[in-house]
Amino acid sequence: MDIVEKVLEGGRMSREEALELYDMDLFVLGEMADGIRRRMYGKKSFFNINRHINPTNICKDICKFCAYSASRKNPNRYTMSHEEILSIASSAYERGAKEVHIVSAHNPNVGIEWYMGAFRKIKETLPQLHIKALTAAEINFLAESENIGYDDVIDMMIENGVDSMPGGGAEIFDEEVRDFICKGKVSSQGWLEIHRKWHERGRMSNATMLFGHIERREHRIDHMLRLRELQDETGGFNAFIPLVYQRENNFLKVEEFPTAQEILKTYAISRIVLDNIPHIKAYWATSTIGLALLAQEFGADDLDGTIEKESIQSAAGARSASGMSVEEFSKLIKNSGFIPVERDSLYNELRVYDQSQSEDSIGNF
Ligand code: V47
C-alpha cells in the first residue's frame, strides 16, 4: 500500500513513512491533512480569548534561540509583583479573557512561593479564570532550585490553582540538537516525564516544537513520535503547536530559514502523524497571521487566541507584542472560509460565529 492510501485509510505512519511525507507535493499533503481535519471539525477553527503574561525575564539558563531572557542582550530586567500580575489578569478578565497563559524565565532570585503566590492570588480573586501556567522547563527549574521532586512542584501547582500546563520548553527532543541550542535546560526525558505526571493527575497540557533553526526534518519527526508515544499512554495532550523559529536578537545563528512551503508541510505532517492528539495549533505569533490562516487548509484547526500581549516571540522579531482584538480575529477566520469558534482552554465550545450572517450564535452547533 502506498503512503497516500495508508493515510486515507487512517493508518499510522512509521518513522520512515513520516519522513517520506516531507518529499511529497505540498498540495497532496495538504489535501490529506485537510481531510483528517475536516472529518474531525468540519470548517470550524478554534480560538480563545486569552492574555499572555510573562512575569519575569530574569533567567539563569542560556538558550541560544531566546531573545526574551534578560541574562543576554535584553537590558530591561524585570520581575513583576503579585499585585501587578493580578492587576493584568483582572483587567484582561474584565475585557472578556477566559484564560491567562503565564510563562516566565527561570529566575534564581525569587523562590517557588513567588510563582505559586501569583497563581493563588489570581485563583482566589478570579476563580473563573483558567490558569495555564508553568512549562515543564520551569517546573524542572523549580524542582532543581528548591531541591524537591517534580511531583512536589506539580502538587503545589494544583493546590495553588493552576488548571493546565502550556506546551513550552519542548524545543526539539533530539539530544544532540537540544544540547547545542539549550544546554542545561530540562532534558527531553524530563520534559516528557513532567507531562506524564501532570496527565496522571487527570490534567491536560499542550506540546510545542521549535523548528526552523538548525534541526533537520528527521528531528521534527522524532519529536512528533516521542509525543505520540506518550499520548498513547496518557491521552493528556490537547494540542500540538509547531513554533516557527524567530531569528532576531538572539545567539542562534541560522543560515537558512524555512520557506512557507516547509512550514505548511510541517503543519500538515503533524496532523497526519499525530493521530492521537486532537488539535493542531497554528500559533500566529510565530507563523504570522497570514500563514496561520492558510494553515487551516493544511491540518491546523486552532489559531490559539487573541494573546493581547506577548513578550517571548516578539522579542525575537514576531509581530505579536500587542495581540489582536476578538472582532479582528474572528473576521479573519471567517473571511478565510472557516467558522470561528471561541473555545475555552479545554476546547469546550463557547460561541460560534455564524458564517452567513453578521450576528453570532451562542452555543454548540
Ligand atoms: O518554549 C523562545 C519559544 C516557547 C523563540 O501551550 C521561541 O498553548 C520562536 O510555550 N522563536 C514559549 N519561539 C511559548 C509557548 C507557547 C506559545 C503559545 C501557546 C502555547 C500553548 C505555548 O517560546 C518556548 C520556546 O520554544 N521561543 N524563543 C524564538 N526565538
Coordinates of C-alpha atoms and ligand atoms in Angstrom, one line a residue:
M1 CA 0.0 0.0 0.0
D2 CA 1.4 3.4 -0.8
I3 CA 1.5 6.2 1.8
V4 CA -1.4 8.2 0.4
E5 CA -3.6 5.1 0.5
K6 CA -2.4 4.4 4.1
V7 CA -3.2 7.9 5.2
L8 CA -6.6 7.9 3.6
E9 CA -7.4 4.6 5.4
G10 CA -6.4 6.1 8.7
G11 CA -3.2 4.1 9.0
R12 CA -0.5 5.1 11.5
M13 CA 2.7 6.5 10.0
S14 CA 6.0 4.7 10.8
R15 CA 9.1 6.9 11.3
E16 CA 10.3 6.2 7.7
E17 CA 6.8 6.9 6.2
A18 CA 6.5 10.1 8.2
L19 CA 9.8 11.3 6.9
E20 CA 8.8 10.4 3.3
L21 CA 5.8 12.7 3.7
Y22 CA 8.1 15.7 3.5
D23 CA 9.1 14.7 -0.1
M24 CA 5.5 14.8 -1.2
D25 CA 3.9 17.6 -3.1
L26 CA 2.6 20.3 -0.8
F27 CA -1.0 20.1 -2.1
V28 CA -1.2 16.3 -1.9
L29 CA -0.1 16.6 1.8
G30 CA -2.5 19.5 2.3
E31 CA -5.4 17.5 1.0
M32 CA -4.6 14.6 3.2
A33 CA -4.2 16.7 6.3
D34 CA -7.3 18.8 5.5
G35 CA -9.3 15.6 5.0
I36 CA -8.4 14.5 8.6
R37 CA -9.2 18.0 9.9
R38 CA -12.5 18.1 8.1
R39 CA -13.6 14.7 9.4
M40 CA -12.8 15.9 12.9
Y41 CA -14.1 19.5 12.9
G42 CA -15.6 20.4 9.5
K43 CA -14.8 24.0 8.9
K44 CA -14.6 25.1 12.5
S45 CA -11.5 26.9 13.6
F46 CA -11.0 27.3 17.3
F47 CA -9.5 30.2 19.3
N48 CA -9.8 31.6 22.8
I49 CA -9.8 35.0 24.4
N50 CA -6.6 34.8 26.4
R51 CA -3.9 37.0 27.9
H52 CA -0.3 36.1 27.9
I53 CA 1.6 37.2 31.0
N54 CA 5.3 36.9 31.2
P55 CA 6.0 37.9 34.8
T56 CA 9.8 37.9 34.8
N57 CA 12.6 37.8 32.2
I58 CA 15.5 37.2 34.5
C59 CA 16.8 33.7 33.7
K60 CA 19.6 31.5 35.0
D61 CA 19.6 29.5 31.7
I62 CA 21.1 30.5 28.4
C63 CA 19.1 29.2 25.4
K64 CA 20.7 30.3 22.2
F65 CA 17.4 31.0 20.5
C66 CA 15.9 33.1 23.2
A67 CA 15.7 36.9 22.8
Y68 CA 13.5 37.3 25.9
S69 CA 15.9 36.4 28.6
A70 CA 17.5 39.4 30.4
S71 CA 20.7 37.5 31.0
R72 CA 21.7 38.0 27.4
K73 CA 21.1 41.0 25.2
N74 CA 17.9 42.4 26.9
P75 CA 19.0 45.2 29.2
N76 CA 15.5 45.6 30.7
R77 CA 15.4 43.2 33.5
Y78 CA 12.1 43.0 35.3
T79 CA 10.2 40.9 37.8
M80 CA 6.5 41.8 38.4
S81 CA 5.0 42.0 41.8
H82 CA 1.9 39.8 42.6
E83 CA -0.2 43.0 42.6
E84 CA 1.0 43.8 39.0
I85 CA 0.3 40.2 37.8
L86 CA -3.1 40.3 39.4
S87 CA -4.0 43.6 38.0
I88 CA -3.1 42.4 34.5
A89 CA -5.2 39.3 35.0
S90 CA -8.1 41.3 36.4
S91 CA -8.2 43.8 33.6
A92 CA -8.0 41.0 31.0
Y93 CA -10.8 39.2 32.7
E94 CA -13.0 42.3 32.7
R95 CA -12.4 42.6 29.0
G96 CA -13.5 39.0 28.4
A97 CA -10.4 36.9 28.7
K98 CA -11.2 33.3 29.8
E99 CA -7.5 32.2 30.2
V100 CA -4.3 33.6 31.4
H101 CA -1.2 32.0 29.9
I102 CA 1.6 32.6 32.3
V103 CA 5.2 31.7 31.3
S104 CA 8.3 33.1 32.9
A105 CA 12.0 32.9 32.7
H106 CA 13.9 30.8 35.3
N107 CA 14.5 33.5 37.8
P108 CA 17.0 32.4 40.5
N109 CA 16.3 35.4 42.7
V110 CA 12.7 34.5 43.6
G111 CA 11.7 31.3 45.3
I112 CA 8.9 28.9 44.3
E113 CA 6.5 30.9 46.6
W114 CA 6.7 33.9 44.2
Y115 CA 5.5 31.7 41.4
M116 CA 2.8 29.9 43.5
G117 CA 1.7 33.0 45.3
A118 CA 0.9 34.6 42.0
F119 CA -1.3 31.7 40.9
R120 CA -3.1 31.6 44.3
K121 CA -3.8 35.3 44.2
I122 CA -5.3 35.1 40.7
K123 CA -7.4 32.0 41.6
E124 CA -8.7 33.5 44.9
T125 CA -9.7 36.7 43.1
L126 CA -10.9 35.3 39.8
P127 CA -11.9 31.7 40.3
Q128 CA -13.5 31.5 36.8
L129 CA -10.3 32.5 35.0
H130 CA -8.4 29.4 33.7
I131 CA -4.8 29.5 34.6
K132 CA -2.5 27.8 32.1
A133 CA 1.0 28.2 33.6
L134 CA 4.5 26.8 34.1
T135 CA 6.2 25.0 31.3
A136 CA 8.0 21.7 32.0
A137 CA 11.2 23.7 31.8
E138 CA 10.1 26.0 34.6
I139 CA 8.9 23.0 36.7
N140 CA 12.3 21.4 36.2
F141 CA 14.0 24.6 37.2
L142 CA 11.9 25.0 40.4
A143 CA 12.4 21.3 41.3
E144 CA 16.2 21.7 40.9
S145 CA 16.5 25.0 42.7
E146 CA 14.2 24.0 45.6
N147 CA 15.8 20.5 45.8
I148 CA 12.4 18.9 45.6
G149 CA 10.8 16.4 43.1
Y150 CA 8.7 17.0 40.1
D151 CA 5.7 15.6 42.0
D152 CA 6.1 18.2 44.7
V153 CA 6.1 21.1 42.3
I154 CA 3.1 19.7 40.3
D155 CA 1.1 19.1 43.5
M156 CA 1.8 22.7 44.6
M157 CA 0.7 24.0 41.2
I158 CA -2.6 22.2 41.6
E159 CA -3.1 23.3 45.2
N160 CA -2.4 26.9 44.1
G161 CA -4.9 27.0 41.3
V162 CA -3.1 26.1 38.1
D163 CA -5.6 24.4 35.7
S164 CA -3.5 23.3 32.8
M165 CA 0.1 23.3 31.5
P166 CA 1.3 25.1 28.4
G167 CA 3.5 23.2 25.9
G168 CA 6.7 25.3 26.1
G169 CA 10.2 24.2 26.7
A170 CA 10.0 21.2 24.5
E171 CA 12.1 22.8 21.7
I172 CA 13.5 19.8 19.9
F173 CA 13.8 16.5 21.7
D174 CA 16.8 15.2 19.8
E175 CA 19.6 15.3 22.4
E176 CA 22.3 16.5 20.1
V177 CA 20.4 19.4 18.8
R178 CA 19.0 20.2 22.2
D179 CA 22.4 20.3 23.7
F180 CA 23.5 22.8 21.2
I181 CA 20.5 25.1 21.4
C182 CA 19.6 25.0 25.1
K183 CA 22.1 23.0 27.1
G184 CA 21.3 22.9 30.8
K185 CA 17.5 23.3 30.3
V186 CA 15.2 20.4 31.2
S187 CA 16.2 17.2 29.3
S188 CA 13.8 15.7 26.7
Q189 CA 13.2 12.8 29.1
G190 CA 12.5 15.2 31.9
W191 CA 10.0 17.2 29.8
L192 CA 8.1 14.1 28.9
E193 CA 8.2 12.8 32.5
I194 CA 6.7 16.0 33.8
H195 CA 3.9 16.0 31.3
R196 CA 3.3 12.3 32.1
K197 CA 3.0 13.1 35.8
W198 CA 0.7 16.1 35.1
H199 CA -1.6 13.8 32.9
E200 CA -1.6 11.1 35.6
R201 CA -3.4 13.7 37.8
G202 CA -6.1 13.9 35.2
R203 CA -4.9 17.3 33.9
M204 CA -4.4 18.4 30.3
S205 CA -1.4 20.1 28.7
N206 CA -0.1 21.1 25.3
A207 CA 3.1 20.3 23.5
T208 CA 5.3 22.6 21.3
M209 CA 8.1 22.0 18.9
L210 CA 10.5 24.8 18.0
F211 CA 11.5 24.3 14.4
G212 CA 13.2 26.2 11.5
H213 CA 16.6 26.6 13.1
I214 CA 19.4 24.0 13.0
E215 CA 17.2 20.9 13.3
R216 CA 16.6 18.6 10.3
R217 CA 13.3 17.1 9.2
E218 CA 14.2 13.8 10.8
H219 CA 14.4 15.6 14.2
R220 CA 10.9 17.0 13.8
I221 CA 9.6 13.6 13.0
D222 CA 11.4 12.1 16.0
H223 CA 9.9 14.9 18.2
M224 CA 6.4 14.1 17.0
L225 CA 6.9 10.4 17.5
R226 CA 8.1 10.8 21.1
L227 CA 4.9 12.8 21.8
R228 CA 2.7 10.3 20.0
E229 CA 4.1 7.6 22.2
L230 CA 3.4 9.4 25.4
Q231 CA -0.1 10.4 24.2
D232 CA -0.8 6.7 23.6
E233 CA -0.1 6.2 27.2
T234 CA -1.8 9.2 28.8
G235 CA -4.1 10.9 26.4
G236 CA -3.4 14.2 28.2
F237 CA -2.2 16.4 25.3
N238 CA -4.9 18.7 23.9
A239 CA -2.8 20.4 21.2
F240 CA 0.4 20.2 19.3
I241 CA 2.0 23.6 18.5
P242 CA 4.8 23.9 15.9
L243 CA 6.6 27.1 16.8
V244 CA 8.4 28.7 13.9
Y245 CA 11.8 30.0 15.0
Q246 CA 12.1 33.8 15.1
R247 CA 15.6 35.0 14.3
E248 CA 16.2 38.4 15.8
N249 CA 18.2 39.5 18.8
N250 CA 19.5 36.1 19.8
F251 CA 22.6 33.9 19.6
L252 CA 21.4 31.1 17.4
K253 CA 22.8 32.0 14.0
V254 CA 20.9 30.2 11.3
E255 CA 21.8 30.4 7.6
E256 CA 18.6 29.1 6.1
F257 CA 15.1 29.7 7.3
P258 CA 12.1 27.5 6.5
T259 CA 10.1 28.6 3.5
A260 CA 6.3 29.0 3.7
Q261 CA 6.0 25.6 2.0
E262 CA 8.2 23.9 4.6
I263 CA 6.1 25.5 7.4
L264 CA 2.8 24.4 5.8
K265 CA 4.2 20.9 5.2
T266 CA 5.2 20.7 8.9
Y267 CA 1.6 21.6 10.0
A268 CA 0.2 19.0 7.5
I269 CA 2.6 16.3 8.6
S270 CA 1.9 16.9 12.3
R271 CA -1.8 16.5 11.6
I272 CA -1.1 13.2 9.8
V273 CA 1.4 11.8 12.2
L274 CA -0.1 12.8 15.5
D275 CA -3.2 10.8 15.0
N276 CA -3.9 10.8 18.7
I277 CA -3.6 14.5 19.6
P278 CA -6.9 16.2 19.0
H279 CA -5.8 19.7 18.0
I280 CA -3.0 21.2 15.8
K281 CA -2.4 24.8 16.7
A282 CA -1.1 27.3 14.2
Y283 CA 0.3 29.8 16.7
W284 CA 0.0 33.0 14.6
A285 CA 2.6 34.8 16.8
T286 CA 5.4 32.7 15.2
S287 CA 3.9 31.7 11.8
T288 CA 2.5 35.2 11.0
I289 CA -1.3 35.6 10.8
G290 CA -1.3 35.1 7.0
L291 CA 0.3 31.7 7.2
A292 CA -1.7 30.7 10.2
L293 CA -4.9 31.4 8.2
L294 CA -3.5 29.3 5.4
A295 CA -2.5 26.5 7.8
Q296 CA -6.2 26.0 8.4
E297 CA -6.2 24.3 5.0
F298 CA -3.2 22.2 5.9
G299 CA -4.5 20.4 9.0
A300 CA -4.5 23.2 11.7
D301 CA -7.8 23.7 13.4
D302 CA -6.8 26.1 16.2
L303 CA -5.2 29.6 16.0
D304 CA -4.5 30.0 19.7
G305 CA -6.1 33.2 20.7
T306 CA -6.1 37.0 20.9
I307 CA -2.9 36.9 23.1
E308 CA -3.3 40.6 24.0
K309 CA 0.3 41.0 24.9
E310 CA 3.3 38.7 24.2
S311 CA 6.9 39.2 25.1
I312 CA 8.8 36.0 24.2
Q313 CA 8.4 35.7 20.4
S314 CA 8.0 39.4 19.9
A315 CA 11.4 39.9 21.5
A316 CA 12.8 37.8 18.7
G317 CA 11.0 39.6 15.9
A318 CA 7.4 38.3 15.8
R319 CA 4.7 40.9 15.4
S320 CA 2.7 39.7 18.3
A321 CA 3.5 42.2 21.0
S322 CA 0.0 43.6 21.2
G323 CA -2.2 40.7 20.3
M324 CA -5.4 41.1 18.3
S325 CA -9.0 42.1 19.0
V326 CA -11.6 39.3 19.0
E327 CA -13.5 41.1 16.3
E328 CA -10.5 41.3 14.0
F329 CA -9.5 37.7 14.8
S330 CA -12.9 36.2 14.1
K331 CA -13.4 38.3 11.0
L332 CA -10.1 37.0 9.6
I333 CA -11.1 33.4 10.2
K334 CA -14.5 34.0 8.7
N335 CA -13.1 35.7 5.6
S336 CA -10.7 32.8 5.1
G337 CA -13.7 30.5 4.7
F338 CA -13.7 28.9 8.2
I339 CA -16.1 29.1 11.1
P340 CA -14.6 30.9 14.1
V341 CA -15.4 29.1 17.3
E342 CA -14.5 30.7 20.6
R343 CA -13.4 27.8 22.9
D344 CA -12.4 27.6 26.5
S345 CA -9.0 26.3 27.5
L346 CA -10.2 22.7 27.4
Y347 CA -11.9 23.0 24.0
N348 CA -15.5 23.3 25.1
E349 CA -17.2 25.5 22.5
L350 CA -18.4 28.8 24.0
R351 CA -19.5 30.8 21.0
V352 CA -19.8 30.0 17.3
Y353 CA -19.6 33.0 15.0
D354 CA -22.0 32.2 12.2
Q355 CA -20.7 32.1 8.7
S356 CA -23.6 33.6 6.7
Q357 CA -24.8 36.4 8.9
S358 CA -23.0 39.1 10.7
E359 CA -24.7 38.1 14.0
D360 CA -23.2 35.4 16.2
S361 CA -24.9 32.4 17.5
I362 CA -24.2 31.3 21.0
G363 CA -23.8 27.6 22.0
N364 CA -22.9 24.5 20.1
F365 CA -23.7 23.7 16.6
Ligands
V47_1 O1 9.4 27.1 24.8 C1 11.6 31.1 22.5 C2 9.6 29.5 22.3 C3 8.2 29.0 23.9 C4 11.8 31.7 20.5 O2 0.8 25.8 25.2 C5 10.7 30.9 20.6 O3 -0.8 26.9 24.2 C6 10.3 31.1 18.3 O4 5.3 27.7 25.1 N1 11.4 31.9 18.2 C7 7.2 29.5 24.9 N2 9.9 30.6 19.5 C8 5.9 29.8 24.3 C9 4.9 28.6 24.5 C10 3.6 28.6 23.9 C11 3.2 29.6 23.0 C12 1.9 29.5 22.5 C13 1.0 28.6 23.0 C14 1.4 27.7 23.9 C15 0.4 26.7 24.5 C16 2.7 27.7 24.4 O5 8.6 30.0 23.0 C17 9.5 28.4 24.4 C18 10.3 28.4 23.1 O6 10.2 27.2 22.4 N3 10.6 30.5 21.9 N4 12.3 31.9 21.7 C19 12.1 32.2 19.2 N5 13.3 33.0 19.0

